[in-house]
Amino acid sequence: MSAIVLPLVIGAAFGWTLERAGLGDARKLAGQFYLQDFTVLKVIMSAILTAMLGGFWLGRLGIIDLSAFYVPETFLAAQAVGGLVFGVGFVLCGLCPGTSCVAAASGKGDGLAAVAGLLTGVLATGLAMPVLEPLYTATALGTFTLPQLLHVSYGVVVGGVTLMALAMFLGVERLERRA
Amino acid sequence: MSAGRNLAAAALVLGAAAPFAGSPHAASRATLDIEALAAAIAAGEDHVSALQLAQWIRDRKPGLRVIDVRSPAEFAGFAIPTAENIPIEALTRAEFAAGDTVVLYSEGGAHAGQAWVLLKAKGVARAYFIAGGLADWRDEVLSPVLPADASPAAQAAFRPIAELSLYFGGAPVAGPAGSAATQMRPSSAGAELAAIRRRGC
Amino acid sequence: MTPPRPYANPYVAGVGLGLVVLACFLITGHGIGASGAFAHVATGIVAGLAPAVAAKNSYFASYLSDGLPWTAWMVLEIAGVIAGGAASALLARRFRPGIVAGPSLKVGPRLAFAFGGGAVMGLGAVLARGCTSGQALSGGALLSVGSWTFMAAVFIAGYAVAPLSRRLWR
């Protein structure tokens, strides 16, 4: 029972929060890439900071076992290329997989079109997997984190990411005040 | 935007303190009872023979987990049947149930011995390693030796070892006259405190 | 007609989103995602229409080995996203059937670009094993190099392509 209810509840909280932030609106999302609307950056970085700092401190205090959190494996080439491709598609579409569902749920036809396009793209890519396999499985580095890459402690990276994000927020606030 | 300002302040404090807080991973902060470990090592309670492991695998010992601590590439080349590949750097994050019997092995045994210390620090109750590593498996299980001039008693004692070897796809070898037969060494995993000859470590 | 409610403070919303991600990790051991749901649905479609093709394809076969696609964790999660998004929109008086597009773009081209852009994102998400939710948010919070690489690549490509797509949005 909870195997069904849990993902529904988590998804509902996810969708609710995205909509509240206005990320169901393609113009708002695309505005990030025209330096007009920085909601995307603020939401993403705030979310990362929260989950990262929460995980770090709960783990440090022994309240949770941070090693039990699944870290996605690194496939450097595939994720770099995939990211570039994704970025192109994102500017053309104005919505990402999660926000396209929110847009569709808000009655937006472009949301529905995005969902249909995403499904088509995923399906076609899956069918093309025999051709894509070399890229898909290239540079498989396994579980590879920034602390391991930079040879510094986990806490140092957490501190660094925090400072970087706060600096971004300061910069963005200044840009917005000037606009 | 005072909400944002408060959140930023909180993030700044938490983030700035992080580099000085130590590791967030519980396993990184595990403690060692070195007295107890030293006693276990001296008593030979830290390892089992390759033949003992072979017997446990064949008899499907409940809760048995055979862990290969080498790299994935080495594991793909050859591995003990039923072994799982957990490279040593991933071992600290692995989870073991309370009733598990964990047997570690590596190429020559050194890494497996180190991995044993890591598992004891993690609190694994029944952890052992193959002292001579895969070399022991190849020698004792895959190619056990029976000298050509073995006595009938020795031949009888060798029979279960030969069966075990065949079970794992090995082949007993006829050794030169006068050489020593491969023996089922007494199990150090248990009450017996026998002095065990160790190869490499 | 009463005007729609204003959007929430993005920092507050971001923290809320981060707490959802954290809660997901605490409860399930993994992060949230979105593109995975599309992969499950695509697998279900291919398996339904051409089971032999699905079985021989390494990508679809790996999803099939996880069990029934229609009740996969991520599919149920996406159903939740739709429900939660709809609820929020309705309560904020933002539920309005229509199309969101740049001021000079007509409906037809907008839908075409939404579909086409979506298809391109589908390719990217499959290659990267995730999207902004699964990789950038969840993997990013756990400092995965691949996730941060993905995120950086998305922003780099986005800013590079944006000037060429002005007519879509400005």
Coordinates of C-alpha atoms in Angstrom, one line a residue:
Chain A
M1 CA 0.0 0.0 0.0
S2 CA 2.7 2.4 1.0
A3 CA 4.6 1.5 -2.1
I4 CA 1.8 3.2 -4.1
V5 CA 0.9 6.0 -1.7
L6 CA 4.5 7.1 -1.0
P7 CA 5.5 8.0 -4.5
L8 CA 2.2 9.7 -5.1
V9 CA 2.6 11.9 -2.0
I10 CA 6.2 12.7 -2.8
G11 CA 5.3 13.5 -6.4
A12 CA 2.4 15.7 -5.3
A13 CA 4.6 17.7 -3.0
F14 CA 7.1 18.0 -5.9
G15 CA 4.5 19.1 -8.4
W16 CA 2.8 21.5 -5.9
T17 CA 6.1 23.2 -5.1
L18 CA 7.1 23.6 -8.8
E19 CA 3.7 25.2 -9.6
R20 CA 3.9 27.5 -6.6
A21 CA 7.3 28.7 -7.8
G22 CA 5.8 29.5 -11.3
L23 CA 7.8 26.8 -13.0
G24 CA 4.8 25.5 -14.8
D25 CA 5.1 28.6 -17.1
A26 CA 7.3 28.1 -20.1
R27 CA 8.0 31.8 -20.6
K28 CA 9.2 32.0 -17.0
L29 CA 11.5 29.0 -17.5
A30 CA 12.9 30.2 -20.8
G31 CA 13.4 33.7 -19.3
Q32 CA 16.3 32.3 -17.4
F33 CA 18.2 31.9 -20.6
Y34 CA 17.5 35.5 -21.6
L35 CA 18.7 36.8 -18.3
Q36 CA 15.2 38.1 -17.7
D37 CA 13.9 35.8 -15.1
F38 CA 16.2 34.0 -12.6
T39 CA 13.5 31.9 -10.9
V40 CA 15.0 28.7 -12.4
L41 CA 18.4 29.4 -11.0
K42 CA 17.1 30.5 -7.6
V43 CA 14.9 27.4 -7.2
I44 CA 17.4 24.9 -8.4
M45 CA 20.3 26.2 -6.3
S46 CA 18.2 26.7 -3.2
A47 CA 16.9 23.1 -3.6
I48 CA 20.4 21.7 -4.0
L49 CA 21.7 23.7 -1.0
T50 CA 18.9 22.5 1.2
A51 CA 19.1 18.9 0.3
M52 CA 22.9 19.0 0.4
L53 CA 23.3 20.8 3.7
G54 CA 20.4 18.7 5.2
G55 CA 22.0 15.5 4.1
F56 CA 25.5 16.6 5.3
W57 CA 24.4 17.7 8.8
L58 CA 21.9 14.9 9.5
G59 CA 24.7 12.5 8.5
R60 CA 27.3 14.3 10.6
L61 CA 25.0 14.3 13.6
G62 CA 24.4 10.6 13.2
I63 CA 20.7 11.1 12.7
I64 CA 20.8 9.5 9.3
D65 CA 23.2 7.2 7.3
L66 CA 24.3 9.4 4.4
S67 CA 26.0 6.3 2.8
A68 CA 22.5 4.8 2.3
F69 CA 21.5 7.6 -0.1
Y70 CA 21.9 6.4 -3.7
V71 CA 24.4 8.5 -5.6
P72 CA 23.8 8.3 -9.4
E73 CA 26.7 6.8 -11.2
T74 CA 28.9 9.0 -13.4
F75 CA 29.1 8.4 -17.1
L76 CA 31.0 11.5 -18.0
A77 CA 30.8 11.6 -21.8
A78 CA 27.1 10.5 -21.9
Q79 CA 26.1 13.0 -19.3
A80 CA 28.1 15.9 -20.8
V81 CA 26.6 15.2 -24.3
G82 CA 23.3 14.4 -22.8
G83 CA 23.3 17.7 -20.9
L84 CA 24.2 19.7 -24.0
V85 CA 21.4 18.1 -26.0
F86 CA 19.0 18.5 -23.1
G87 CA 19.9 22.2 -22.9
V88 CA 19.1 22.7 -26.6
G89 CA 15.8 21.0 -26.3
F90 CA 15.0 22.9 -23.2
V91 CA 15.3 26.3 -24.8
L92 CA 13.3 25.2 -27.8
C93 CA 10.5 23.7 -25.6
G94 CA 10.6 26.0 -22.5
L95 CA 9.7 23.1 -20.2
C96 CA 11.6 20.1 -18.7
P97 CA 10.1 16.7 -17.9
G98 CA 8.9 17.6 -14.5
T99 CA 7.6 21.1 -15.3
S100 CA 6.0 19.9 -18.6
C101 CA 3.7 17.7 -16.4
V102 CA 3.0 20.7 -14.2
A103 CA 2.2 22.8 -17.2
A104 CA -0.1 20.2 -18.6
A105 CA -1.7 19.8 -15.2
S106 CA -2.4 23.6 -15.3
G107 CA -4.3 23.2 -18.6
K108 CA -1.5 24.3 -20.9
G109 CA -1.5 22.9 -24.4
D110 CA 2.2 23.4 -24.8
G111 CA 2.7 21.3 -21.7
L112 CA 0.8 18.5 -23.3
A113 CA 2.8 18.8 -26.5
A114 CA 6.1 18.7 -24.5
V115 CA 5.0 15.6 -22.6
A116 CA 4.1 13.9 -26.0
G117 CA 7.5 15.1 -27.4
L118 CA 9.4 13.8 -24.4
L119 CA 7.7 10.4 -24.6
T120 CA 8.4 10.2 -28.4
G121 CA 12.1 11.2 -27.9
V122 CA 12.7 8.7 -25.1
L123 CA 11.0 6.0 -27.1
A124 CA 13.0 6.7 -30.2
T125 CA 16.2 7.0 -28.3
G126 CA 15.6 3.6 -26.6
L127 CA 15.0 2.0 -30.0
A128 CA 18.2 3.6 -31.2
M129 CA 20.2 2.2 -28.2
P130 CA 22.1 -0.3 -30.2
V131 CA 23.6 2.6 -32.2
L132 CA 24.0 4.8 -29.1
E133 CA 25.5 2.1 -26.8
P134 CA 29.2 3.1 -27.2
L135 CA 28.4 6.7 -26.1
Y136 CA 25.8 5.5 -23.5
T137 CA 28.3 3.3 -21.7
A138 CA 31.5 5.4 -22.3
T139 CA 33.6 6.8 -19.4
A140 CA 31.8 4.8 -16.8
L141 CA 33.4 6.1 -13.6
G142 CA 30.9 4.6 -11.1
T143 CA 30.0 6.4 -8.0
F144 CA 32.2 9.5 -8.3
T145 CA 31.7 12.6 -6.2
L146 CA 33.2 16.0 -6.2
P147 CA 35.2 15.4 -3.0
Q148 CA 36.8 12.4 -4.7
L149 CA 37.5 14.4 -7.9
L150 CA 39.0 17.3 -6.1
H151 CA 40.8 15.3 -3.3
V152 CA 39.3 17.4 -0.6
S153 CA 36.9 16.5 2.2
Y154 CA 33.2 16.3 1.8
G155 CA 32.7 19.3 4.1
V156 CA 35.0 21.4 2.1
V157 CA 33.0 20.8 -1.1
V158 CA 29.7 21.5 0.8
G159 CA 31.2 24.8 2.0
G160 CA 32.4 25.7 -1.5
V161 CA 29.1 24.9 -3.1
T162 CA 27.3 27.0 -0.5
L163 CA 29.5 30.0 -1.0
M164 CA 29.2 29.6 -4.8
A165 CA 25.5 29.5 -4.7
L166 CA 25.2 32.4 -2.3
A167 CA 27.5 34.4 -4.5
M168 CA 25.3 33.5 -7.5
F169 CA 22.2 34.7 -5.6
L170 CA 23.9 38.0 -4.7
G171 CA 25.0 38.5 -8.3
V172 CA 21.5 37.8 -9.6
E173 CA 19.8 40.1 -7.1
R174 CA 22.1 42.9 -8.3
L175 CA 21.3 42.1 -11.9
E176 CA 17.6 42.2 -11.2
R177 CA 17.8 45.5 -9.3
R178 CA 19.5 47.1 -12.3
A179 CA 16.8 45.8 -14.7
Chain B
M1 CA 13.0 39.8 0.8
S2 CA 13.7 39.0 4.4
A3 CA 12.7 35.4 4.0
G4 CA 15.4 35.0 1.4
R5 CA 17.9 36.9 3.7
N6 CA 17.2 34.6 6.6
L7 CA 17.5 31.5 4.5
A8 CA 20.8 32.8 3.1
A9 CA 22.1 33.5 6.6
A10 CA 21.2 30.0 7.7
A11 CA 22.8 28.5 4.6
L12 CA 26.0 30.5 5.1
V13 CA 26.4 29.3 8.7
L14 CA 25.7 25.7 7.9
G15 CA 27.9 25.8 4.8
A16 CA 30.8 27.7 6.4
A17 CA 30.9 25.2 9.3
A18 CA 30.8 22.1 7.1
P19 CA 34.6 22.0 6.2
F20 CA 35.4 21.9 9.9
A21 CA 32.8 19.3 10.9
G22 CA 34.5 16.1 9.8
S23 CA 32.9 13.5 7.7
P24 CA 29.1 13.1 7.3
H25 CA 29.5 9.4 6.7
A26 CA 29.0 7.3 9.8
A27 CA 31.4 4.7 8.6
S28 CA 34.3 7.2 8.4
R29 CA 34.0 7.7 12.1
A30 CA 34.0 4.0 13.1
T31 CA 36.1 3.1 16.1
L32 CA 38.4 0.0 16.5
D33 CA 38.8 -2.1 19.6
I34 CA 42.4 -2.9 18.8
E35 CA 42.9 -5.2 21.8
A36 CA 40.1 -7.4 20.7
L37 CA 41.2 -7.4 17.1
A38 CA 44.8 -8.3 18.0
A39 CA 43.6 -11.2 20.1
A40 CA 41.4 -12.5 17.3
I41 CA 44.3 -12.3 14.9
A42 CA 46.7 -14.1 17.2
A43 CA 44.1 -16.8 17.8
G44 CA 43.6 -17.3 14.1
E45 CA 40.0 -16.4 14.3
D46 CA 40.3 -13.9 11.5
H47 CA 40.7 -16.3 8.5
V48 CA 39.4 -19.5 7.0
S49 CA 41.1 -21.8 4.5
A50 CA 40.0 -21.9 0.8
L51 CA 38.9 -25.5 1.3
Q52 CA 36.7 -24.4 4.2
L53 CA 35.1 -21.8 2.1
A54 CA 34.6 -24.3 -0.7
Q55 CA 32.8 -26.6 1.7
W56 CA 30.6 -23.7 2.9
I57 CA 29.7 -22.7 -0.6
R58 CA 28.9 -26.3 -1.7
D59 CA 26.8 -26.9 1.5
R60 CA 25.0 -23.5 0.9
K61 CA 25.8 -22.3 4.4
P62 CA 23.0 -19.9 5.3
G63 CA 24.0 -16.2 5.4
L64 CA 27.3 -16.8 3.6
R65 CA 28.5 -13.9 1.6
V66 CA 31.7 -14.3 -0.4
I67 CA 33.2 -10.9 -1.2
D68 CA 35.9 -10.2 -3.8
V69 CA 37.6 -7.0 -2.9
R70 CA 39.5 -6.6 -6.1
S71 CA 38.7 -4.2 -9.0
P72 CA 35.8 -5.0 -11.3
A73 CA 38.2 -5.8 -14.1
E74 CA 40.0 -8.4 -12.1
F75 CA 36.7 -9.8 -10.9
A76 CA 35.5 -10.2 -14.4
G77 CA 38.6 -12.2 -15.3
F78 CA 38.1 -14.9 -12.7
A79 CA 36.2 -15.1 -9.4
I80 CA 35.2 -17.7 -6.8
P81 CA 31.7 -19.0 -7.6
T82 CA 28.9 -17.1 -5.7
A83 CA 31.3 -14.2 -5.0
E84 CA 30.1 -10.6 -5.0
N85 CA 32.5 -7.9 -6.2
I86 CA 32.8 -5.1 -3.6
P87 CA 36.1 -3.2 -4.2
I88 CA 37.7 -2.3 -1.0
E89 CA 36.9 1.4 -1.3
A90 CA 33.2 0.6 -1.5
L91 CA 33.3 -1.9 1.3
T92 CA 32.7 0.7 4.0
R93 CA 29.4 1.6 2.5
A94 CA 28.2 -2.0 2.0
E95 CA 25.5 -3.4 4.3
F96 CA 25.7 -6.8 6.1
A97 CA 23.0 -8.5 8.0
A98 CA 23.6 -9.5 11.6
G99 CA 23.6 -13.3 10.9
D100 CA 25.8 -13.0 7.8
T101 CA 29.1 -14.9 7.6
V102 CA 31.3 -12.7 5.4
V103 CA 34.4 -14.3 3.7
L104 CA 36.7 -11.8 2.0
Y105 CA 39.3 -12.6 -0.6
S106 CA 41.8 -10.8 -2.9
E107 CA 44.6 -11.9 -5.2
G108 CA 47.2 -12.7 -2.6
G109 CA 45.4 -12.0 0.6
A110 CA 46.8 -8.7 1.7
H111 CA 43.9 -6.5 0.7
A112 CA 41.5 -9.1 2.1
G113 CA 43.2 -8.9 5.4
Q114 CA 42.9 -5.1 5.4
A115 CA 39.3 -5.4 4.4
W116 CA 38.8 -7.7 7.4
V117 CA 39.9 -4.9 9.7
L118 CA 37.5 -2.5 8.0
L119 CA 34.6 -4.9 8.4
K120 CA 35.4 -5.5 12.1
A121 CA 35.5 -1.7 12.6
K122 CA 32.0 -1.6 11.0
G123 CA 30.9 -4.1 13.5
V124 CA 30.5 -7.3 11.4
A125 CA 30.4 -10.1 13.8
R126 CA 31.5 -13.0 11.6
A127 CA 34.1 -11.8 9.1
Y128 CA 37.0 -13.9 7.8
F129 CA 39.4 -13.7 4.9
I130 CA 41.3 -16.3 2.8
A131 CA 44.8 -15.8 4.1
G132 CA 46.5 -16.8 0.8
G133 CA 43.9 -15.3 -1.4
L134 CA 43.0 -16.6 -4.8
A135 CA 46.3 -18.4 -4.9
D136 CA 45.1 -20.6 -2.1
W137 CA 41.8 -21.3 -4.0
R138 CA 43.7 -22.3 -7.1
D139 CA 46.1 -24.5 -5.1
E140 CA 43.8 -26.1 -2.6
V141 CA 40.5 -26.3 -4.4
L142 CA 41.2 -26.3 -8.1
S143 CA 44.4 -28.3 -8.0
P144 CA 44.8 -30.2 -4.7
V145 CA 47.8 -32.4 -4.6
L146 CA 48.0 -36.0 -3.6
P147 CA 51.5 -37.4 -3.7
A148 CA 52.0 -40.5 -5.9
D149 CA 53.1 -42.6 -2.9
A150 CA 50.3 -41.6 -0.5
S151 CA 49.3 -44.1 2.1
P152 CA 45.7 -45.6 1.9
A153 CA 44.8 -43.5 5.0
A154 CA 46.1 -40.4 3.2
Q155 CA 44.2 -41.4 0.1
A156 CA 41.0 -41.8 2.2
A157 CA 41.5 -38.4 3.8
F158 CA 42.0 -36.9 0.4
R159 CA 38.8 -38.2 -1.1
P160 CA 36.5 -35.4 0.2
I161 CA 39.0 -32.8 -1.0
A162 CA 39.0 -34.4 -4.4
E163 CA 35.2 -34.3 -4.5
L164 CA 35.2 -30.7 -3.5
S165 CA 37.7 -29.9 -6.2
L166 CA 35.7 -31.7 -8.9
Y167 CA 32.5 -29.8 -7.7
F168 CA 34.2 -26.5 -8.5
G169 CA 35.5 -27.7 -11.9
G170 CA 39.0 -28.4 -10.6
A171 CA 41.2 -31.4 -11.0
P172 CA 43.3 -33.1 -8.4
V173 CA 46.9 -33.4 -9.2
A174 CA 49.3 -36.3 -8.6
G175 CA 52.2 -34.9 -6.8
P176 CA 55.8 -36.2 -6.8
A177 CA 56.6 -39.0 -4.3
G178 CA 57.3 -37.6 -0.8
S179 CA 55.5 -34.3 -1.3
A180 CA 52.8 -33.2 1.1
A181 CA 49.1 -33.8 0.3
T182 CA 46.7 -30.9 0.3
Q183 CA 44.9 -31.1 3.6
M184 CA 41.7 -29.8 5.0
R185 CA 43.1 -27.6 7.7
P186 CA 41.2 -27.4 10.9
S187 CA 38.7 -24.5 10.8
S188 CA 39.8 -21.5 12.8
A189 CA 36.3 -20.2 12.6
G190 CA 35.0 -21.7 15.8
A191 CA 36.3 -22.8 19.2
E192 CA 39.5 -24.5 17.9
L193 CA 42.6 -22.4 18.5
A194 CA 45.1 -24.2 16.3
A195 CA 48.3 -22.5 15.1
I196 CA 47.6 -22.1 11.3
R197 CA 50.4 -21.9 8.8
R198 CA 49.8 -18.7 6.8
R199 CA 51.1 -17.9 3.4
G200 CA 51.6 -14.3 2.5
C201 CA 49.8 -11.5 4.3
Chain C
M1 CA -12.8 37.3 -12.1
T2 CA -10.4 37.4 -9.2
P3 CA -6.8 37.6 -10.3
P4 CA -4.4 34.6 -9.9
R5 CA -2.3 34.5 -6.8
P6 CA 1.3 35.7 -7.1
Y7 CA 4.0 33.1 -7.3
A8 CA 5.9 32.1 -4.1
N9 CA 9.3 33.5 -3.2
P10 CA 11.6 31.4 -5.4
Y11 CA 14.1 30.9 -2.5
V12 CA 11.4 29.7 -0.2
A13 CA 10.0 27.4 -2.9
G14 CA 13.5 26.1 -3.6
V15 CA 14.0 25.3 0.1
G16 CA 10.6 23.5 0.0
L17 CA 11.7 21.6 -3.1
G18 CA 15.0 20.7 -1.4
L19 CA 13.1 19.4 1.6
V20 CA 11.0 17.2 -0.7
V21 CA 14.1 15.8 -2.2
L22 CA 15.6 15.2 1.2
A23 CA 12.5 13.5 2.5
C24 CA 12.5 11.3 -0.6
F25 CA 16.1 10.3 0.1
L26 CA 15.2 9.6 3.8
I27 CA 12.2 7.5 3.0
T28 CA 13.2 5.6 -0.1
G29 CA 17.0 5.9 -0.2
H30 CA 17.0 7.5 -3.7
G31 CA 16.1 10.9 -5.0
I32 CA 13.2 12.2 -7.1
G33 CA 13.1 12.1 -10.9
A34 CA 10.9 12.7 -13.9
S35 CA 12.5 11.4 -17.1
G36 CA 12.5 8.0 -15.6
A37 CA 8.8 7.9 -15.7
F38 CA 8.8 8.6 -19.4
A39 CA 11.3 5.7 -19.8
H40 CA 9.0 3.4 -18.0
V41 CA 6.0 4.4 -20.0
A42 CA 8.0 4.1 -23.3
T43 CA 9.0 0.6 -22.2
G44 CA 5.4 -0.3 -21.5
I45 CA 4.4 0.9 -24.9
V46 CA 7.1 -0.9 -26.8
A47 CA 6.6 -4.1 -24.7
G48 CA 2.9 -3.9 -25.4
L49 CA 3.1 -3.3 -29.2
A50 CA 6.3 -5.3 -30.0
P51 CA 7.4 -7.5 -27.1
A52 CA 10.1 -9.2 -29.1
V53 CA 11.7 -5.8 -29.9
A54 CA 11.6 -4.7 -26.2
A55 CA 13.1 -8.0 -25.0
K56 CA 16.1 -7.7 -27.3
N57 CA 16.7 -4.0 -26.7
S58 CA 19.1 -3.6 -23.8
Y59 CA 17.5 -0.3 -22.7
F60 CA 13.9 -1.5 -22.6
A61 CA 14.9 -4.9 -21.2
S62 CA 16.6 -3.3 -18.2
Y63 CA 13.4 -1.4 -17.4
L64 CA 11.3 -4.5 -17.9
S65 CA 13.4 -6.4 -15.4
D66 CA 12.2 -3.9 -12.8
G67 CA 8.7 -5.2 -13.1
L68 CA 5.4 -3.8 -14.4
P69 CA 6.1 -0.3 -16.0
W70 CA 2.7 1.1 -15.2
T71 CA 3.1 0.9 -11.4
A72 CA 6.8 1.7 -11.3
W73 CA 7.8 4.1 -8.5
M74 CA 8.6 6.9 -10.8
V75 CA 5.5 6.6 -12.8
L76 CA 3.4 6.9 -9.7
E77 CA 5.5 9.8 -8.6
I78 CA 4.8 11.6 -11.9
A79 CA 1.1 10.9 -11.4
G80 CA 1.6 12.7 -8.1
V81 CA 3.4 15.6 -9.8
I82 CA 0.4 16.0 -12.1
A83 CA -2.1 15.9 -9.2
G84 CA 0.0 18.2 -7.1
G85 CA 0.5 20.7 -9.9
A86 CA -3.1 20.7 -10.8
A87 CA -4.2 21.2 -7.2
S88 CA -1.8 24.1 -6.7
A89 CA -2.9 25.7 -10.0
L90 CA -6.6 25.3 -9.1
L91 CA -6.2 26.7 -5.6
A92 CA -4.1 29.6 -6.9
R93 CA -6.6 30.4 -9.6
R94 CA -3.9 29.7 -12.2
F95 CA -5.7 26.8 -13.9
R96 CA -6.5 28.2 -17.3
P97 CA -6.5 26.2 -20.5
G98 CA -4.4 27.8 -23.1
I99 CA -0.9 28.0 -24.6
V100 CA 2.1 29.8 -23.1
A101 CA 4.4 31.2 -25.7
G102 CA 6.5 34.2 -26.7
P103 CA 4.5 37.3 -27.8
S104 CA 5.2 36.8 -31.5
L105 CA 4.8 33.1 -31.8
K106 CA 1.6 31.5 -33.1
V107 CA -0.1 28.5 -31.6
G108 CA 1.0 26.0 -34.3
P109 CA 4.7 26.7 -34.2
R110 CA 4.6 26.9 -30.4
L111 CA 3.2 23.4 -30.2
A112 CA 5.6 22.1 -32.8
F113 CA 8.6 23.5 -30.9
A114 CA 7.2 22.2 -27.6
F115 CA 7.0 18.8 -29.1
G116 CA 10.3 18.9 -31.0
G117 CA 12.1 20.4 -28.0
G118 CA 10.6 17.7 -25.8
A119 CA 11.9 15.0 -28.2
V120 CA 15.4 16.4 -28.1
M121 CA 15.2 16.6 -24.3
G122 CA 14.2 12.9 -24.4
L123 CA 17.4 12.0 -26.2
G124 CA 19.4 14.1 -23.7
A125 CA 17.7 12.6 -20.7
V126 CA 18.2 9.0 -21.8
L127 CA 21.9 9.6 -22.4
A128 CA 22.4 11.4 -19.1
R129 CA 20.3 8.9 -17.1
G130 CA 18.1 11.7 -15.8
C131 CA 17.0 15.3 -16.1
T132 CA 17.0 18.4 -14.0
S133 CA 15.1 16.6 -11.2
G134 CA 16.9 13.3 -11.1
Q135 CA 20.4 14.5 -12.0
A136 CA 20.7 18.2 -11.3
L137 CA 18.7 18.2 -8.1
S138 CA 19.1 14.8 -6.6
G139 CA 22.5 13.9 -7.9
G140 CA 23.7 17.4 -7.5
A141 CA 22.8 17.5 -3.8
L142 CA 24.9 14.4 -3.3
L143 CA 27.8 16.0 -5.2
S144 CA 28.0 13.5 -8.0
V145 CA 30.4 14.6 -10.7
G146 CA 28.2 13.3 -13.5
S147 CA 25.2 15.2 -12.2
W148 CA 27.1 18.5 -11.9
T149 CA 28.6 17.9 -15.4
F150 CA 25.1 17.4 -16.7
M151 CA 23.8 20.6 -15.0
A152 CA 26.7 22.7 -16.3
A153 CA 26.2 21.3 -19.8
V154 CA 22.5 22.1 -19.8
F155 CA 23.1 25.7 -18.8
I156 CA 26.0 26.1 -21.3
A157 CA 23.9 24.8 -24.2
G158 CA 20.9 26.7 -23.1
Y159 CA 22.7 30.1 -23.1
A160 CA 24.4 29.2 -26.4
V161 CA 21.1 28.4 -28.2
A162 CA 19.0 31.1 -26.6
P163 CA 20.1 34.0 -28.9
L164 CA 19.2 31.9 -31.9
S165 CA 15.7 31.2 -30.5
R166 CA 14.7 34.7 -29.6
R167 CA 11.6 34.6 -31.8
L168 CA 10.2 31.8 -29.7
W169 CA 10.2 33.8 -26.5
R170 CA 10.8 37.5 -26.9

